[in-house]
């Protein structure tokens, strides 16, 4: 732009300088200057148009680049939107699956709660039945213990009665035998006394054979045998009951009571036999 302006200025000054020589040259110069000026103006306008075109092209390029960037952003946003849509779809499917699983878990929990309630009710009923059975077994055990005590006491009383009867029979036999022994001893004593009196009489007669009449010598009488002392009755020892464990059933209690009565009878018989042997030895 500076070169045509300088050229126009130089031509204008040269035209002014040469204006005084001739008017034709001046007109020619003016026409040339005008043509040059118009050319310069056209060139300037063309330059400006070119600059405007270049600027518009630059703007168009910038706009195209911006449009391309916008399109790329739109594509990226579209891709992102698609990915987000896919992610949202997956999240929705996962949420739906979780919701379904939660519903199933809630249904399972409700069923489990119902089952737990039924199990608790059955357990409570079983506990009640167990408590009732325990009470019944406790009552049966108490009844069994009382029956066992009654059987043991009856067995003891029966054994004591039997032992007393046996002891009474043995004492009666011992009394009878002692009376028989006393009777035999008294008979022997009487016989001995008679024999001693006869012996004394014969001794007196024999001693008085060679003596003169009117003199009688009596021998000293022999001492009579002392009677045997009677055996003193000894008191029977009291039998102490032995503690026995609780039976498991009525049969075991009856067996235990029978064994206890047998032991009591055996002990009583052993005591009675020992005492009888002592009395017989006396």
Short mmCIF file of C-alpha atoms in Angstrom, two decimals:
data_model
loop_
_atom_site.label_atom_id
_atom_site.label_comp_id
_atom_site.label_asym_id
_atom_site.label_seq_id
_atom_site.Cartn_x
_atom_site.Cartn_y
_atom_site.Cartn_z
CA UNK A 1 0.00 0.00 0.00
CA UNK A 2 2.90 2.43 0.61
CA UNK A 3 4.47 2.04 -2.88
CA UNK A 4 1.44 3.21 -4.93
CA UNK A 5 0.85 6.12 -2.54
CA UNK A 6 4.46 7.28 -2.97
CA UNK A 7 4.18 6.83 -6.67
CA UNK A 8 1.01 8.89 -6.79
CA UNK A 9 2.58 11.58 -4.63
CA UNK A 10 5.66 11.75 -6.85
CA UNK A 11 3.60 11.96 -9.97
CA UNK A 12 1.43 14.64 -8.44
CA UNK A 13 4.46 16.71 -7.49
CA UNK A 14 6.05 16.23 -10.88
CA UNK A 15 2.83 17.30 -12.50
CA UNK A 16 2.71 20.41 -10.43
CA UNK A 17 6.31 21.16 -11.34
CA UNK A 18 5.81 20.66 -15.02
CA UNK A 19 2.47 22.43 -15.17
CA UNK A 20 3.94 25.61 -16.37
CA UNK A 21 5.61 24.10 -19.53
CA UNK A 22 2.56 22.96 -21.37
CA UNK A 23 -1.04 22.33 -20.70
CA UNK A 24 -1.13 19.19 -22.83
CA UNK A 25 1.50 17.58 -20.82
CA UNK A 26 -0.31 18.75 -17.77
CA UNK A 27 -3.51 17.23 -18.96
CA UNK A 28 -1.67 14.09 -19.95
CA UNK A 29 0.01 13.99 -16.64
CA UNK A 30 -3.28 14.71 -14.94
CA UNK A 31 -4.91 11.96 -16.93
CA UNK A 32 -2.08 9.65 -16.17
CA UNK A 33 -2.09 10.70 -12.57
CA UNK A 34 -5.83 10.17 -12.45
CA UNK A 35 -5.41 6.82 -14.13
CA UNK A 36 -2.61 5.98 -11.77
CA UNK A 37 -4.67 7.23 -8.85
CA UNK A 38 -7.65 5.24 -10.04
CA UNK A 39 -5.37 2.27 -10.53
CA UNK A 40 -3.96 2.85 -7.10
CA UNK A 41 -7.47 3.23 -5.70
CA UNK A 42 -8.54 0.09 -7.57
CA UNK A 43 -5.43 -1.67 -6.36
CA UNK A 44 -6.09 -0.38 -2.88
CA UNK A 45 -9.69 -1.45 -3.09
CA UNK A 46 -8.59 -4.79 -4.54
CA UNK A 47 -6.03 -5.06 -1.75
CA UNK A 48 -8.69 -4.23 0.74
CA UNK A 49 -11.02 -6.70 -0.93
CA UNK A 50 -8.24 -9.28 -0.86
CA UNK A 51 -7.57 -8.44 2.76
CA UNK A 52 -11.31 -8.70 3.43
CA UNK A 53 -11.40 -11.97 1.50
CA UNK A 54 -8.36 -13.24 3.38
CA UNK A 55 -9.93 -12.12 6.64
CA UNK A 56 -13.22 -13.67 5.61
CA UNK A 57 -11.37 -16.82 4.59
CA UNK A 58 -9.55 -16.74 7.91
CA UNK A 59 -12.86 -16.19 9.64
CA UNK A 60 -14.37 -18.96 7.58
CA UNK A 61 -11.40 -21.20 8.39
CA UNK A 62 -11.71 -20.25 12.05
CA UNK A 63 -15.44 -20.81 11.89
CA UNK A 64 -14.82 -24.09 10.08
CA UNK A 65 -12.27 -25.04 12.72
CA UNK A 66 -14.70 -23.93 15.40
CA UNK A 67 -17.45 -25.85 13.66
CA UNK A 68 -15.13 -28.85 13.40
CA UNK A 69 -14.27 -28.45 17.07
CA UNK A 70 -17.94 -28.08 17.88
CA UNK A 71 -18.69 -31.10 15.73
CA UNK A 72 -15.89 -33.02 17.46
CA UNK A 73 -17.25 -31.86 20.81
CA UNK A 74 -20.70 -32.84 19.65
CA UNK A 75 -19.37 -36.22 18.59
CA UNK A 76 -17.52 -36.55 21.89
CA UNK A 77 -20.61 -35.46 23.78
CA UNK A 78 -22.67 -37.84 21.67
CA UNK A 79 -20.20 -40.64 22.43
CA UNK A 80 -20.21 -39.62 26.08
CA UNK A 81 -23.98 -39.46 25.99
CA UNK A 82 -24.06 -42.90 24.43
CA UNK A 83 -21.63 -44.24 27.03
CA UNK A 84 -23.61 -42.53 29.77
CA UNK A 85 -26.77 -43.98 28.30
CA UNK A 86 -25.19 -47.43 28.30
CA UNK A 87 -23.91 -46.88 31.84
CA UNK A 88 -27.34 -45.66 32.92
CA UNK A 89 -28.89 -48.69 31.25
CA UNK A 90 -26.45 -51.00 33.04
CA UNK A 91 -27.02 -49.11 36.29
CA UNK A 92 -30.78 -49.36 35.78
CA UNK A 93 -30.47 -53.07 35.04
CA UNK A 94 -28.27 -53.50 38.11
CA UNK A 95 -30.71 -51.44 40.16
CA UNK A 96 -33.57 -53.54 38.84
CA UNK A 97 -31.62 -56.72 39.68
CA UNK A 98 -30.83 -55.33 43.15
CA UNK A 99 -34.46 -54.35 43.63
CA UNK A 100 -35.54 -57.83 42.56
CA UNK A 101 -32.92 -59.38 44.85
CA UNK A 102 -34.07 -57.10 47.66
CA UNK A 103 -37.67 -58.15 47.05
CA UNK A 104 -36.63 -61.80 47.01
CA UNK A 105 -34.56 -61.25 50.18
CA UNK A 106 -37.51 -59.51 51.83
CA UNK A 107 -39.78 -62.39 50.82
CA UNK A 108 -37.20 -64.90 52.07
CA UNK A 109 -36.86 -62.92 55.32
CA UNK A 110 -40.64 -62.91 55.72
CA UNK A 111 -40.75 -66.66 55.07
CA UNK A 112 -37.83 -67.18 57.48
CA UNK A 113 -39.62 -65.08 60.08
CA UNK A 114 -42.76 -67.16 59.63
CA UNK A 115 -40.72 -70.35 59.85
CA UNK A 116 -38.92 -68.99 62.95
CA UNK A 117 -42.27 -68.17 64.52
CA UNK A 118 -43.56 -71.66 63.75
CA UNK A 119 -40.33 -73.21 65.07
CA UNK A 120 -40.54 -71.04 68.20
CA UNK A 121 -44.16 -72.08 68.71
CA UNK A 122 -43.26 -75.74 68.22
CA UNK A 123 -40.26 -75.33 70.55
CA UNK A 124 -42.46 -73.68 73.19
CA UNK A 125 -45.01 -76.48 72.86
CA UNK A 126 -42.20 -79.05 73.06
CA UNK A 127 -40.81 -77.25 76.11
CA UNK A 128 -44.25 -77.31 77.71
CA UNK A 129 -44.59 -81.00 76.94
CA UNK A 130 -41.07 -81.59 78.31
CA UNK A 131 -41.93 -79.65 81.47
CA UNK A 132 -45.12 -81.67 81.84
CA UNK A 133 -43.20 -84.91 81.30
CA UNK A 134 -40.55 -83.78 83.79
CA UNK A 135 -43.26 -82.99 86.33
CA UNK A 136 -44.90 -86.36 85.64
CA UNK A 137 -41.55 -88.15 85.95
CA UNK A 138 -40.81 -86.24 89.17
CA UNK A 139 -44.21 -87.25 90.54
CA UNK A 140 -43.59 -90.84 89.42
CA UNK A 141 -40.13 -90.76 91.02
CA UNK A 142 -41.62 -89.38 94.24
CA UNK A 143 -44.33 -92.06 94.17
CA UNK A 144 -41.70 -94.69 93.42
CA UNK A 145 -39.52 -93.43 96.27
CA UNK A 146 -42.49 -93.46 98.66
CA UNK A 147 -43.49 -96.94 97.48
CA UNK A 148 -39.88 -98.05 97.86
CA UNK A 149 -39.77 -96.64 101.37
CA UNK A 150 -43.09 -98.35 102.14
CA UNK A 151 -41.81 -101.65 100.71
CA UNK A 152 -38.53 -101.32 102.60
CA UNK A 153 -40.33 -100.45 105.84
CA UNK A 154 -42.79 -103.31 105.34
CA UNK A 155 -39.92 -105.66 104.52
CA UNK A 156 -38.03 -104.48 107.60
CA UNK A 157 -41.11 -104.87 109.79
CA UNK A 158 -41.77 -108.31 108.30
CA UNK A 159 -38.13 -109.28 108.77
CA UNK A 160 -38.15 -107.96 112.33
CA UNK A 161 -41.42 -109.80 113.05
CA UNK A 162 -39.99 -113.00 111.56
CA UNK A 163 -36.77 -112.56 113.50
CA UNK A 164 -38.71 -111.88 116.68
CA UNK A 165 -40.86 -114.95 116.10
CA UNK A 166 -37.78 -117.05 115.44
CA UNK A 167 -36.08 -115.61 118.51
CA UNK A 168 -39.21 -116.25 120.56
CA UNK A 169 -39.31 -119.86 119.28
CA UNK A 170 -35.61 -120.28 120.02
CA UNK A 171 -36.06 -118.76 123.48
CA UNK A 172 -39.02 -121.08 124.09
CA UNK A 173 -36.91 -124.04 122.94
CA UNK A 174 -34.04 -122.86 125.12
CA UNK A 175 -36.38 -122.47 128.09
CA UNK A 176 -37.81 -125.92 127.42
CA UNK A 177 -34.32 -127.40 127.15
CA UNK A 178 -33.20 -125.54 130.26
CA UNK A 179 -36.25 -126.85 132.13
CA UNK A 180 -35.49 -130.33 130.88
CA UNK A 181 -31.89 -129.88 131.96
CA UNK A 182 -33.03 -128.57 135.34
CA UNK A 183 -35.43 -131.48 135.67
CA UNK A 184 -32.70 -133.96 134.74
CA UNK A 185 -30.28 -132.22 137.09
CA UNK A 186 -32.83 -132.29 139.90
CA UNK A 187 -33.51 -135.99 139.19
CA UNK A 188 -29.80 -136.78 139.25
CA UNK A 189 -29.45 -134.69 142.39
CA UNK A 190 -32.30 -136.59 144.00
CA UNK A 191 -30.82 -139.87 142.89
CA UNK A 192 -27.45 -138.78 144.22
CA UNK A 193 -29.05 -137.69 147.48
CA UNK A 194 -30.83 -141.01 147.78
CA UNK A 195 -27.63 -142.83 146.93
CA UNK A 196 -25.70 -140.76 149.43
CA UNK A 197 -28.33 -141.41 152.10
CA UNK A 198 -28.19 -145.11 151.31
CA UNK A 199 -24.44 -145.01 151.35
CA UNK A 200 -24.52 -143.20 154.69
CA UNK A 201 -26.95 -145.75 156.07
CA UNK A 202 -24.82 -148.63 154.84
CA UNK A 203 -21.78 -146.87 156.21
CA UNK A 204 -23.48 -146.46 159.54
CA UNK A 205 -24.56 -150.07 159.55
CA UNK A 206 -21.11 -151.20 158.48
CA UNK A 207 -19.40 -149.07 161.06
CA UNK A 208 -21.68 -150.28 163.79
CA UNK A 209 -21.27 -153.97 163.11
CA UNK A 210 -18.18 -154.50 165.27
CA UNK A 211 -19.20 -151.98 167.90
CA UNK A 212 -20.95 -152.92 171.08
CA UNK A 213 -24.64 -152.39 171.36
CA UNK A 214 -25.84 -148.92 172.28
CA UNK A 215 -22.98 -147.15 170.44
CA UNK A 216 -23.78 -145.70 167.05
CA UNK A 217 -21.19 -143.87 164.96
CA UNK A 218 -22.55 -141.74 162.12
CA UNK A 219 -20.17 -140.85 159.35
CA UNK A 220 -19.92 -137.24 158.24
CA UNK A 221 -22.44 -136.55 155.51
CA UNK A 222 -21.05 -135.88 152.03
CA UNK A 223 -21.81 -132.42 150.63
CA UNK A 224 -24.65 -132.18 148.15
CA UNK A 225 -23.80 -130.98 144.63
CA UNK A 226 -24.68 -127.38 144.01
CA UNK A 227 -27.29 -126.70 141.31
CA UNK A 228 -26.04 -125.26 138.03
CA UNK A 229 -26.72 -121.54 137.50
CA UNK A 230 -29.44 -120.72 135.06
CA UNK A 231 -28.34 -118.88 131.87
CA UNK A 232 -29.25 -115.24 131.90
CA UNK A 233 -31.23 -114.01 128.88
CA UNK A 234 -29.18 -111.59 126.80
CA UNK A 235 -30.98 -108.74 124.94
CA UNK A 236 -31.07 -108.96 121.19
CA UNK A 237 -29.24 -106.18 119.28
CA UNK A 238 -31.39 -103.80 117.28
CA UNK A 239 -30.89 -104.08 113.55
CA UNK A 240 -30.07 -100.81 111.84
CA UNK A 241 -31.46 -100.31 108.32
CA UNK A 242 -28.90 -99.98 105.59
CA UNK A 243 -29.27 -97.00 103.19
CA UNK A 244 -30.15 -98.14 99.71
CA UNK A 245 -30.02 -96.02 96.50
CA UNK A 246 -33.17 -95.00 94.68
CA UNK A 247 -34.36 -97.73 92.27
CA UNK A 248 -34.78 -97.17 88.57
CA UNK A 249 -38.12 -99.00 88.42
CA UNK A 250 -40.65 -100.79 90.61
CA UNK A 251 -39.09 -104.19 89.83
CA UNK A 252 -35.66 -102.99 90.97
CA UNK A 253 -37.23 -101.53 94.14
CA UNK A 254 -38.94 -104.86 94.87
CA UNK A 255 -35.67 -106.72 94.23
CA UNK A 256 -33.77 -104.32 96.51
CA UNK A 257 -36.41 -104.63 99.24
CA UNK A 258 -36.31 -108.44 98.90
CA UNK A 259 -32.50 -108.39 99.11
CA UNK A 260 -32.73 -106.09 102.15
CA UNK A 261 -35.23 -108.39 103.87
CA UNK A 262 -33.05 -111.40 103.03
CA UNK A 263 -30.00 -109.63 104.48
CA UNK A 264 -32.00 -108.69 107.60
CA UNK A 265 -33.19 -112.29 108.01
CA UNK A 266 -29.66 -113.60 107.47
CA UNK A 267 -28.21 -111.20 110.04
CA UNK A 268 -30.99 -112.02 112.53
CA UNK A 269 -30.48 -115.74 112.03
CA UNK A 270 -26.72 -115.35 112.43
CA UNK A 271 -27.20 -113.41 115.70
CA UNK A 272 -29.70 -115.97 116.99
CA UNK A 273 -27.49 -118.91 116.02
CA UNK A 274 -24.50 -117.29 117.74
CA UNK A 275 -26.50 -116.71 120.92
CA UNK A 276 -27.94 -120.25 120.81
CA UNK A 277 -24.44 -121.66 120.47
CA UNK A 278 -23.28 -119.58 123.44
CA UNK A 279 -26.21 -120.80 125.56
CA UNK A 280 -25.61 -124.40 124.55
CA UNK A 281 -21.96 -124.05 125.44
CA UNK A 282 -23.02 -122.73 128.88
#
